[in-house]
CSV table of C-alpha atoms in Angstrom, one decimal:
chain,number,residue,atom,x,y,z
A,1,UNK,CA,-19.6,1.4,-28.5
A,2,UNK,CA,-17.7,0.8,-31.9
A,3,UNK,CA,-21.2,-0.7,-33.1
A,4,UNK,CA,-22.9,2.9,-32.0
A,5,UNK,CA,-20.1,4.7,-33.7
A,6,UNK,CA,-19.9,2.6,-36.7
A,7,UNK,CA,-22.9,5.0,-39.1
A,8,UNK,CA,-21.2,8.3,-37.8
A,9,UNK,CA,-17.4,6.7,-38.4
A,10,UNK,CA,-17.7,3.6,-40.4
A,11,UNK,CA,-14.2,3.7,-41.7
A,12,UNK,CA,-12.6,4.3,-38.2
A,13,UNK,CA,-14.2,1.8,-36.1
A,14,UNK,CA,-14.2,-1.0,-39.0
A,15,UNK,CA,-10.5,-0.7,-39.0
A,16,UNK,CA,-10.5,-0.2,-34.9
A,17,UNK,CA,-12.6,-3.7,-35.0
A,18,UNK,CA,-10.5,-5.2,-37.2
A,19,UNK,CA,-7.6,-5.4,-34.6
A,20,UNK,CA,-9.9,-7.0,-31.6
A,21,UNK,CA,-9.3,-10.6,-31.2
A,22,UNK,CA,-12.0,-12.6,-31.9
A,23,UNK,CA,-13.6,-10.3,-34.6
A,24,UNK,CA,-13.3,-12.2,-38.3
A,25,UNK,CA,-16.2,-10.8,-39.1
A,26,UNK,CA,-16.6,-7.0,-40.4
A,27,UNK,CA,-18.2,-4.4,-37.8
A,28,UNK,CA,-21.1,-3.8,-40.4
A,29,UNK,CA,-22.6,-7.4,-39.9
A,30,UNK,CA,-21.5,-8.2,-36.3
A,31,UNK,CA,-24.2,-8.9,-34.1
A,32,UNK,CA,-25.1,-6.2,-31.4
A,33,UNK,CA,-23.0,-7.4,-28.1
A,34,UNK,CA,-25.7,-8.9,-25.3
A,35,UNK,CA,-25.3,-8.7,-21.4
A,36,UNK,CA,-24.1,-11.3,-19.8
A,37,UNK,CA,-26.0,-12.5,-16.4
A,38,UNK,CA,-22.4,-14.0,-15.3
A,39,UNK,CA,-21.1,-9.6,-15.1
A,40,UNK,CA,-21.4,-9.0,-11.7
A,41,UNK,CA,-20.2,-5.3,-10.9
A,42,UNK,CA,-21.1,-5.4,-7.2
A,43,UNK,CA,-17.3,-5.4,-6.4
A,44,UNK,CA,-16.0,-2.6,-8.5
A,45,UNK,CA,-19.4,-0.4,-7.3
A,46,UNK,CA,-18.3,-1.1,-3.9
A,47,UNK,CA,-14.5,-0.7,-4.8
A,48,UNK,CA,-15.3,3.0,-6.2
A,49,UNK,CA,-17.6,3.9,-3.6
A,50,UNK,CA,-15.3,3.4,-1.0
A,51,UNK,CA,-12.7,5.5,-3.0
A,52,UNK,CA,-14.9,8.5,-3.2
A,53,UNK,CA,-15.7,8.1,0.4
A,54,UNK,CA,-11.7,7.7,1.3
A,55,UNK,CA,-11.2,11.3,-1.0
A,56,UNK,CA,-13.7,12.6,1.1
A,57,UNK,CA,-12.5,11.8,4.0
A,58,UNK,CA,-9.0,13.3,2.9
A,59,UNK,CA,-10.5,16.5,1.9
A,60,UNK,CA,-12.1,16.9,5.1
A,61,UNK,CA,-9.4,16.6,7.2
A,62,UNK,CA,-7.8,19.5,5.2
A,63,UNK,CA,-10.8,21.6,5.7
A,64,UNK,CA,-10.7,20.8,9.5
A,65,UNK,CA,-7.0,21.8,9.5
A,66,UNK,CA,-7.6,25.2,7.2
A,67,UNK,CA,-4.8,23.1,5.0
A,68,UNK,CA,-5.2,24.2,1.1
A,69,UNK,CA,-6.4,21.5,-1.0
A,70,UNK,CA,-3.5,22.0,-3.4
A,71,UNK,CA,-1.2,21.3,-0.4
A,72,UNK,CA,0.7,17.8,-1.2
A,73,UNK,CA,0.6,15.5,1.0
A,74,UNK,CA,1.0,11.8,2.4
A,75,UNK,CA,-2.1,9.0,3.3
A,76,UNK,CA,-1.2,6.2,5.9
A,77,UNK,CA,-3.9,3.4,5.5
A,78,UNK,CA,-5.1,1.4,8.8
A,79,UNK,CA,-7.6,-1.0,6.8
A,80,UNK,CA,-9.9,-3.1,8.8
A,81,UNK,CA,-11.3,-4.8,6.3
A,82,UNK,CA,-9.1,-7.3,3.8
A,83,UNK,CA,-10.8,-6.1,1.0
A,84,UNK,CA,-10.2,-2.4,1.9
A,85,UNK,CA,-6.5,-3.1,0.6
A,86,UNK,CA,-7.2,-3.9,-2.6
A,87,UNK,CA,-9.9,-1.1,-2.7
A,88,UNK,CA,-7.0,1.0,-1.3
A,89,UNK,CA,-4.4,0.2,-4.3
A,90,UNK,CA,-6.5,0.6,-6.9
A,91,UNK,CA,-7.7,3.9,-5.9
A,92,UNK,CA,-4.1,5.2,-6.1
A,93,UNK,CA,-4.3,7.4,-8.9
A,94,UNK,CA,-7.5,8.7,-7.8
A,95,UNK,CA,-6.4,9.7,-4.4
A,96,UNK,CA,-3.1,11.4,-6.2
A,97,UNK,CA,-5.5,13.5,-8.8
A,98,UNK,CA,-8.5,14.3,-6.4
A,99,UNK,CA,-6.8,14.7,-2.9
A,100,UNK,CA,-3.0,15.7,-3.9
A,101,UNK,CA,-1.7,12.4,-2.0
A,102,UNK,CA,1.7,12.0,-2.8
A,103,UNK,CA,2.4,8.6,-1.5
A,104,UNK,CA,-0.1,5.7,0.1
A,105,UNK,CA,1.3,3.6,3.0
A,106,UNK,CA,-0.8,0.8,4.8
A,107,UNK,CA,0.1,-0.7,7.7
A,108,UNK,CA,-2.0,-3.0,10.2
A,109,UNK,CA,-0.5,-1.8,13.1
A,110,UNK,CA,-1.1,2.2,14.2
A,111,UNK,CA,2.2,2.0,16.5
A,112,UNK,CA,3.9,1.2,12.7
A,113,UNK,CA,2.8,5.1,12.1
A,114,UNK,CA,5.7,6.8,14.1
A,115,UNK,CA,4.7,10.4,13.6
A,116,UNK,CA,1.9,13.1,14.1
A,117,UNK,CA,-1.1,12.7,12.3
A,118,UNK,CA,-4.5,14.3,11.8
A,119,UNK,CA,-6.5,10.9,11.6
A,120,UNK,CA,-10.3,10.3,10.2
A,121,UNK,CA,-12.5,6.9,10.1
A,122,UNK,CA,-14.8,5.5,7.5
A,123,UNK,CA,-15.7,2.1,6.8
A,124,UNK,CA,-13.3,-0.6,5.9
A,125,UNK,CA,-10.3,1.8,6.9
A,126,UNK,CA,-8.6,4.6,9.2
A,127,UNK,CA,-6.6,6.8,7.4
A,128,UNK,CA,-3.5,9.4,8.5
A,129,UNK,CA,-2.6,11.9,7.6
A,130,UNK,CA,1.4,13.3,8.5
A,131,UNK,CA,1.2,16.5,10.3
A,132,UNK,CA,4.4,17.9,8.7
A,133,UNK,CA,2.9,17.5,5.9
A,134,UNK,CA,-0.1,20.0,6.1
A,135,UNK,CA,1.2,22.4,8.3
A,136,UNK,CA,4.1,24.8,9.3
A,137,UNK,CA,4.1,24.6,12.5
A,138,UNK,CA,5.3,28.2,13.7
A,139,UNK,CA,2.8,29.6,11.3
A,140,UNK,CA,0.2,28.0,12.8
A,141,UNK,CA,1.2,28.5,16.4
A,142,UNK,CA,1.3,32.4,14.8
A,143,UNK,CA,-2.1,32.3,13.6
A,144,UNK,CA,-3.5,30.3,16.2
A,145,UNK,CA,-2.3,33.1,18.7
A,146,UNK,CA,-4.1,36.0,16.8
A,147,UNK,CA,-7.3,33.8,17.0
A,148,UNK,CA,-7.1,33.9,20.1
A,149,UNK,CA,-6.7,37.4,20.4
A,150,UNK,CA,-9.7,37.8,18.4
A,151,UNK,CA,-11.6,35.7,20.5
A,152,UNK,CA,-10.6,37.2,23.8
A,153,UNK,CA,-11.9,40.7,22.2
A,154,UNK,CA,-14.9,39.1,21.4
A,155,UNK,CA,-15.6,37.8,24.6
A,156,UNK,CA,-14.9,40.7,26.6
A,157,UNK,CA,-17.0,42.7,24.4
A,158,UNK,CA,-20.1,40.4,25.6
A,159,UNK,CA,-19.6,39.5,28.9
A,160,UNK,CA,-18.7,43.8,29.4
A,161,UNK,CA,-22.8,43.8,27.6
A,162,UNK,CA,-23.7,41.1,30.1
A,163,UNK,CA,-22.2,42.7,33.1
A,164,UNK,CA,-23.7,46.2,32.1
A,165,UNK,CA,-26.8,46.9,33.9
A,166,UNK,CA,-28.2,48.9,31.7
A,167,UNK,CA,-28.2,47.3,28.7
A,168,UNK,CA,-29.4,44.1,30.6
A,169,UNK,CA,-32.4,46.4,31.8
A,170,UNK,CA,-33.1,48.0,28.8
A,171,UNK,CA,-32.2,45.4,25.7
A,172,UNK,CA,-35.0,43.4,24.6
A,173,UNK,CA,-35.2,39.3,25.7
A,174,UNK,CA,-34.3,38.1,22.7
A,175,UNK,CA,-31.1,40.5,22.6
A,176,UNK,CA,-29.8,38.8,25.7
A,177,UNK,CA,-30.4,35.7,25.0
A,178,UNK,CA,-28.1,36.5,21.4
A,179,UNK,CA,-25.3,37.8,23.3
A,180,UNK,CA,-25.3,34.4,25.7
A,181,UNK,CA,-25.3,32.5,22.7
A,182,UNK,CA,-22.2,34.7,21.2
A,183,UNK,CA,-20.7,33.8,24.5
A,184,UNK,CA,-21.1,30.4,24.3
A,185,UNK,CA,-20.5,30.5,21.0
A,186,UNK,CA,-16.8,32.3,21.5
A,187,UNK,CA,-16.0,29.9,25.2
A,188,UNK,CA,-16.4,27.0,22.7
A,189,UNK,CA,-14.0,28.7,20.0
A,190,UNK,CA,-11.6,29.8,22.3
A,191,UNK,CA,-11.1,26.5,24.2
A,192,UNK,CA,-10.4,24.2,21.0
A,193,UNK,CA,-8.1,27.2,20.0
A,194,UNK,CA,-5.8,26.7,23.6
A,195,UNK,CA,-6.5,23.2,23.3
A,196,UNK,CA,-4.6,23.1,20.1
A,197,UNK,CA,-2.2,25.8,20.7
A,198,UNK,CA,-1.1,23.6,24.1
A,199,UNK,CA,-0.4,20.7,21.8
A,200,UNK,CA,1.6,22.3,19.0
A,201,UNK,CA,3.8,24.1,21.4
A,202,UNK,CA,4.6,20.2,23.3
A,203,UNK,CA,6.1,19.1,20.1
């Protein structure tokens, strides 16, 4: 880099070179720097890919949850993989910058977690996150209520179109068969909606 620098900055990067060890020559007449067969970056490939992966991961979860990405929170590690622990560590900063993670734990154990978590998989690791950490829990009982709400509106508004003679008479094929998808659409909604209302309000 200094040698690609040194026409447009000759002053800076001589001096710049002249504090590397091993440079008693001056930048000017250094020979260009040649790759070396022994670099091998197959690690640190695989180290950052599995950090990206991890952050999305992370981020999915949050979407999953409606949690805002700027919401802080905790990341408990489950790694599989030995490797996956180092890959783990050094992606630290980068987990803390692109997924707001706070703090990294990683245990070996999942009975070592100890609290509620909203969990995803990826390869080489599980990772947790704490449930008190992305949600207020009467909030979201709140809002989880008025979805439901919604949804029973919805639902009696088509089935009342499906039970109505007339319109099934009159309405075109293609109509119907739109409204049975809304239902099915809404039955679907609705029962992941209970199902998770049911297990907030056990805690």
């Amino acid at each position: 880099m200094l040698k690609l620098l040194h026409p447009f900055m000759p002053f800076i990067t001589e001096e710049i070179w002249s504090f590397l060890p091993e440079t008693s020559s001056r930048l000017i007449k250094a020979d260009w720097p040649k790759a070396s067969e022994k670099e091998n970056f197959e690690k640190a490939e695989a180290n950052m890919e599995f950090i990206m992966e991890a952050v999305r991961s992370i981020r999915n979860t949050r979407a999953e949850m409606n949690v805002a990405p700027s919401r802080k929170a905790r990341a408990i590690f489950v790694p599989s993989k030995d490797e996956a622990v180092e890959f783990i560590q050094t992606g630290a900063q980068y987990f803390a910058t692109l997924a707001n993670i706070t703090e990294i734990k990683i245990v070996h154990d999942k009975t070592q977690i100890g609290e509620d978590t909203a969990s995803s998989v990826m390869e080489g690791t599980e990772i947790y996150l704490p449930l008190a950490d992305l949600i207020d829990f009467e909030k979201e009982i709140e809002r989880l209520e008025k979805e439901k709400s919604r949804l029973q509106g919805e639902l009696d508004r088509v089935v009342g179109k499906l039970n109505n003679e007339k319109f099934m008479s009159k309405a075109p094929e293609s109509v119907v068969n739109e409204e049975k998808e809304k239902m099915a659409k809404y039955e679907s909604m609705m029962e992941k909606v209970v199902e998770r209302l049911e297990h907030l309000k056990a805690k």
